[in-house]
Coordinates of N, CA, C and O in Angstrom, one line a residue:
M544 N 0.8 -1.2 0.0 CA 0.0 0.0 0.0 C 0.9 1.2 0.0 O 1.8 1.3 0.8
D545 N 0.7 2.2 -0.9 CA 1.4 3.4 -0.9 C 0.6 4.5 -0.2 O -0.6 4.7 -0.5
V546 N 1.2 5.2 0.7 CA 0.5 6.2 1.5 C 1.1 7.5 1.0 O 2.4 7.7 1.0
N547 N 0.3 8.5 0.7 CA 0.8 9.8 0.3 C -0.1 10.9 0.9 O -1.0 10.5 1.7
R548 N 0.1 12.1 0.7 CA -0.6 13.2 1.3 C -2.1 13.2 0.9 O -2.9 13.7 1.7
V549 N -2.4 12.6 -0.2 CA -3.8 12.6 -0.7 C -4.6 11.5 0.1 O -5.7 11.8 0.5
N550 N -4.0 10.3 0.3 CA -4.7 9.3 1.0 C -4.3 9.0 2.4 O -4.8 8.0 3.0
F551 N -3.5 9.8 3.0 CA -3.0 9.6 4.3 C -4.1 9.3 5.4 O -4.1 8.3 6.0
W552 N -5.1 10.3 5.5 CA -6.1 10.1 6.5 C -7.1 9.0 6.2 O -7.6 8.3 7.1
L553 N -7.2 8.7 4.9 CA -8.1 7.6 4.5 C -7.5 6.2 4.9 O -8.2 5.3 5.3
T554 N -6.2 6.1 4.7 CA -5.5 4.8 5.0 C -5.0 4.7 6.4 O -4.7 3.6 6.9
L555 N -5.0 5.7 7.2 CA -4.6 5.7 8.6 C -5.3 4.6 9.4 O -4.6 3.8 10.1
P556 N -6.6 4.5 9.4 CA -7.2 3.4 10.2 C -6.7 2.0 9.8 O -6.5 1.2 10.7
T557 N -6.5 1.7 8.5 CA -6.0 0.4 8.1 C -4.6 0.2 8.6 O -4.2 -0.9 9.1
V558 N -3.8 1.2 8.6 CA -2.4 1.1 9.0 C -2.4 0.9 10.5 O -1.6 0.0 11.0
L559 N -3.1 1.6 11.3 CA -3.2 1.4 12.8 C -3.7 0.0 13.1 O -3.2 -0.6 14.0
E560 N -4.7 -0.5 12.4 CA -5.2 -1.8 12.6 C -4.2 -2.9 12.3 O -4.0 -3.8 13.1
A561 N -3.4 -2.7 11.3 CA -2.3 -3.7 10.9 C -1.3 -3.7 12.0 O -0.8 -4.7 12.4
I562 N -0.9 -2.5 12.5 CA 0.1 -2.4 13.5 C -0.4 -3.1 14.8 O 0.3 -3.9 15.4
A563 N -1.6 -2.8 15.2 CA -2.2 -3.4 16.4 C -2.3 -4.9 16.3 O -2.1 -5.6 17.4
S564 N -2.5 -5.5 15.2 CA -2.7 -6.9 15.1 C -1.4 -7.6 14.7 O -1.4 -8.9 14.7
A565 N -0.4 -6.9 14.4 CA 0.9 -7.5 14.0 C 1.6 -8.1 15.2 O 1.5 -7.6 16.3
E566 N 2.4 -9.2 15.0 CA 3.2 -9.8 16.0 C 4.6 -9.2 15.9 O 5.4 -9.3 16.9
Y567 N 4.9 -8.7 14.8 CA 6.3 -8.1 14.5 C 6.1 -7.0 13.5 O 5.4 -7.2 12.5
V568 N 6.7 -5.9 13.7 CA 6.7 -4.7 12.8 C 8.1 -4.4 12.4 O 9.0 -4.2 13.3
A569 N 8.4 -4.3 11.1 CA 9.7 -3.9 10.6 C 9.6 -2.5 10.0 O 8.6 -2.2 9.3
I570 N 10.6 -1.7 10.2 CA 10.7 -0.4 9.7 C 11.9 -0.3 8.8 O 13.0 -0.8 9.1
D571 N 11.7 0.3 7.6 CA 12.8 0.5 6.7 C 12.8 2.0 6.2 O 11.8 2.5 5.8
L572 N 14.0 2.6 6.4 CA 14.1 4.0 6.0 C 15.0 4.1 4.8 O 16.1 3.5 4.8
E573 N 14.6 4.8 3.8 CA 15.4 5.1 2.6 C 15.8 6.6 2.9 O 15.0 7.4 3.1
M574 N 17.2 6.8 2.8 CA 17.7 8.1 3.1 C 18.5 8.6 1.9 O 18.8 7.9 1.0
T575 N 18.8 9.9 2.0 CA 19.5 10.6 0.9 C 21.0 10.2 0.8 O 21.7 10.5 -0.2
G576 N 21.4 9.4 1.8 CA 22.8 8.9 1.8 C 22.9 7.9 2.9 O 22.0 7.7 3.7
V577 N 24.0 7.1 2.8 CA 24.2 6.0 3.8 C 25.5 6.0 4.5 O 25.8 5.2 5.4
Q578 N 26.4 7.0 4.1 CA 27.7 7.0 4.7 C 28.2 8.4 4.8 O 28.0 9.2 3.9
M579 N 28.8 8.8 6.0 CA 29.3 10.1 6.1 C 30.6 10.2 5.3 O 31.3 9.2 5.1
P580 N 30.8 11.4 4.7 CA 32.1 11.6 4.0 C 33.3 11.3 4.9 O 33.3 11.8 6.0
D581 N 34.3 10.6 4.4 CA 35.5 10.3 5.1 C 35.2 9.7 6.5 O 35.8 10.1 7.5
S582 N 34.3 8.7 6.6 CA 34.0 8.2 7.9 C 34.2 6.7 7.9 O 34.4 6.0 6.9
Y583 N 34.0 6.2 9.1 CA 34.1 4.7 9.3 C 33.0 4.0 8.5 O 31.9 4.5 8.3
T584 N 33.4 2.8 8.0 CA 32.5 2.1 7.1 C 31.5 1.1 7.8 O 30.6 0.6 7.2
G585 N 31.8 0.8 9.1 CA 30.9 -0.1 9.8 C 31.4 -1.5 9.8 O 30.8 -2.4 10.5
A586 N 32.5 -1.8 9.1 CA 32.9 -3.2 9.0 C 33.7 -3.5 10.3 O 34.4 -2.7 10.9
A587 N 33.6 -4.8 10.8 CA 34.3 -5.3 11.9 C 34.2 -4.5 13.1 O 35.2 -4.1 13.7
S588 N 33.0 -4.1 13.5 CA 32.8 -3.3 14.7 C 31.9 -4.0 15.7 O 31.3 -5.0 15.5
T589 N 31.9 -3.4 16.9 CA 31.0 -3.8 17.9 C 29.6 -3.3 17.6 O 29.5 -2.3 16.8
Q590 N 28.6 -3.8 18.3 CA 27.3 -3.3 18.0 C 27.2 -1.8 18.5 O 26.5 -1.0 17.8
E591 N 27.9 -1.5 19.5 CA 27.8 -0.1 20.0 C 28.5 0.9 19.0 O 28.0 1.9 18.7
Q592 N 29.7 0.5 18.5 CA 30.3 1.3 17.5 C 29.5 1.5 16.2 O 29.4 2.6 15.7
H593 N 28.8 0.4 15.8 CA 28.0 0.5 14.6 C 26.8 1.4 14.9 O 26.4 2.2 14.0
Y594 N 26.2 1.3 16.0 CA 25.1 2.1 16.4 C 25.5 3.6 16.4 O 24.7 4.4 15.8
L595 N 26.6 3.9 17.0 CA 27.0 5.3 17.1 C 27.3 5.9 15.7 O 27.0 7.0 15.3
W596 N 27.9 5.0 14.8 CA 28.1 5.4 13.4 C 26.8 5.6 12.7 O 26.6 6.7 12.0
A597 N 25.9 4.7 12.8 CA 24.6 4.9 12.2 C 23.8 6.1 12.7 O 23.1 6.8 11.9
K598 N 23.9 6.4 14.0 CA 23.3 7.5 14.6 C 23.8 8.8 13.9 O 23.0 9.7 13.6
E599 N 25.1 8.9 13.7 CA 25.7 10.1 13.0 C 25.2 10.2 11.6 O 24.9 11.3 11.1
V600 N 25.1 9.1 10.9 CA 24.6 9.1 9.5 C 23.2 9.6 9.5 O 22.8 10.5 8.6
A601 N 22.4 9.2 10.4 CA 21.0 9.6 10.5 C 20.8 11.1 10.8 O 19.8 11.7 10.3
K602 N 21.7 11.6 11.5 CA 21.7 13.1 11.7 C 22.0 13.9 10.5 O 21.6 15.0 10.3
F603 N 22.8 13.3 9.6 CA 23.4 14.0 8.5 C 22.5 14.0 7.3 O 22.4 15.0 6.5
Y604 N 21.8 12.9 7.0 CA 21.0 12.7 5.8 C 19.5 12.8 6.1 O 19.1 12.6 7.3
N605 N 18.7 13.0 5.1 CA 17.2 13.1 5.2 C 16.6 11.8 4.9 O 17.0 11.1 4.0
I606 N 15.4 11.6 5.5 CA 14.6 10.4 5.1 C 13.8 10.8 3.9 O 13.1 11.8 3.9
I607 N 13.8 9.9 2.9 CA 13.1 10.2 1.7 C 11.9 9.2 1.5 O 11.0 9.5 0.7
Q608 N 12.0 8.1 2.2 CA 10.9 7.2 2.2 C 10.9 6.4 3.5 O 11.9 6.0 4.0
F609 N 9.7 6.1 4.0 CA 9.5 5.3 5.2 C 8.7 4.1 4.8 O 7.6 4.2 4.3
G610 N 9.3 2.9 5.1 CA 8.6 1.7 4.8 C 8.2 1.0 6.1 O 8.9 1.0 7.1
L611 N 7.0 0.4 6.1 CA 6.5 -0.3 7.3 C 5.9 -1.6 6.9 O 5.1 -1.6 6.0
T612 N 6.4 -2.7 7.5 CA 5.8 -4.0 7.2 C 5.3 -4.7 8.5 O 6.1 -4.8 9.4
C613 N 4.1 -5.1 8.5 CA 3.5 -5.8 9.7 C 3.4 -7.3 9.4 O 2.9 -7.7 8.4
F614 N 3.9 -8.1 10.3 CA 4.0 -9.5 10.2 C 3.1 -10.3 11.2 O 2.9 -9.8 12.3
M615 N 2.6 -11.4 10.7 CA 1.9 -12.3 11.6 C 2.7 -13.6 11.6 O 3.3 -14.0 10.7
Y616 N 2.5 -14.4 12.7 CA 3.2 -15.7 12.9 C 2.2 -16.7 12.4 O 1.1 -16.8 12.7
C617 N 2.8 -17.7 11.6 CA 2.0 -18.8 11.0 C 2.5 -20.1 11.7 O 3.6 -20.6 11.4
P618 N 1.8 -20.6 12.7 CA 2.3 -21.8 13.4 C 2.4 -23.0 12.6 O 3.2 -23.9 12.8
V619 N 1.6 -23.1 11.6 CA 1.6 -24.3 10.7 C 3.0 -24.4 10.0 O 3.6 -25.5 9.9
Q620 N 3.4 -23.3 9.5 CA 4.7 -23.2 8.7 C 5.9 -22.8 9.6 O 7.0 -22.8 9.2
N621 N 5.5 -22.4 10.9 CA 6.5 -22.0 11.8 C 7.4 -20.8 11.3 O 8.6 -20.8 11.3
C622 N 6.7 -19.8 10.7 CA 7.4 -18.6 10.2 C 6.5 -17.4 10.3 O 5.3 -17.5 10.6
L623 N 7.1 -16.3 10.0 CA 6.4 -15.0 10.0 C 6.1 -14.7 8.5 O 6.8 -15.1 7.6
F624 N 4.9 -14.1 8.3 CA 4.6 -13.8 6.9 C 4.0 -12.3 7.0 O 3.4 -11.9 7.9
P625 N 4.2 -11.6 5.9 CA 3.7 -10.2 5.9 C 2.2 -10.1 5.9 O 1.5 -10.8 5.1
L626 N 1.7 -9.3 6.8 CA 0.3 -9.1 6.9 C -0.1 -7.9 6.0 O -1.0 -7.9 5.3
R627 N 0.8 -6.9 6.1 CA 0.6 -5.7 5.3 C 1.9 -4.9 5.2 O 2.6 -4.9 6.2
S628 N 2.1 -4.4 4.0 CA 3.4 -3.6 3.8 C 3.0 -2.3 3.2 O 2.1 -2.2 2.3
L629 N 3.6 -1.2 3.6 CA 3.2 0.1 3.1 C 4.4 1.0 3.0 O 5.4 0.8 3.7
T630 N 4.3 1.9 2.1 CA 5.4 2.9 1.9 C 4.8 4.3 2.0 O 3.7 4.6 1.5
I631 N 5.4 5.1 2.8 CA 4.9 6.5 3.0 C 5.8 7.5 2.2 O 7.0 7.5 2.4
D632 N 5.2 8.2 1.4 CA 5.9 9.2 0.5 C 6.6 10.3 1.3 O 6.1 10.7 2.4
Q633 N 7.7 10.8 0.8 CA 8.4 11.8 1.5 C 7.6 13.1 1.8 O 7.7 13.7 2.8
R634 N 6.7 13.4 0.9 CA 5.9 14.6 1.1 C 5.0 14.5 2.4 O 4.8 15.5 3.1
V635 N 4.6 13.3 2.7 CA 3.9 13.1 4.0 C 4.8 13.3 5.2 O 4.4 13.9 6.2
L636 N 6.0 12.9 5.1 CA 7.0 13.0 6.2 C 7.4 14.5 6.4 O 7.7 14.8 7.6
T637 N 7.3 15.3 5.5 CA 7.8 16.7 5.6 C 6.6 17.7 5.8 O 6.9 18.9 6.0
E638 N 5.4 17.3 5.8 CA 4.3 18.2 5.9 C 3.8 18.2 7.4 O 3.9 17.4 8.1

């Protein structure tokens, strides 16, 4: 499902229902960049080092797309499967 400024309020109840009924929610951010100029690459680091590096990257670049996928657990197949996936347009994030 694509969410934009035209359909945001119309789709919001569906999004909230999917989040409320999900057993796992994944968030994916698409940004204008992924690495600081002349910075650490993230290879062979501790989790804390990688987090601090990613935190600095997030301060430097802008979010251009926000993805959200809601998952449900399927006991028969013993796996998670997507219940609903949506993408929120950049214009919604900046208004």
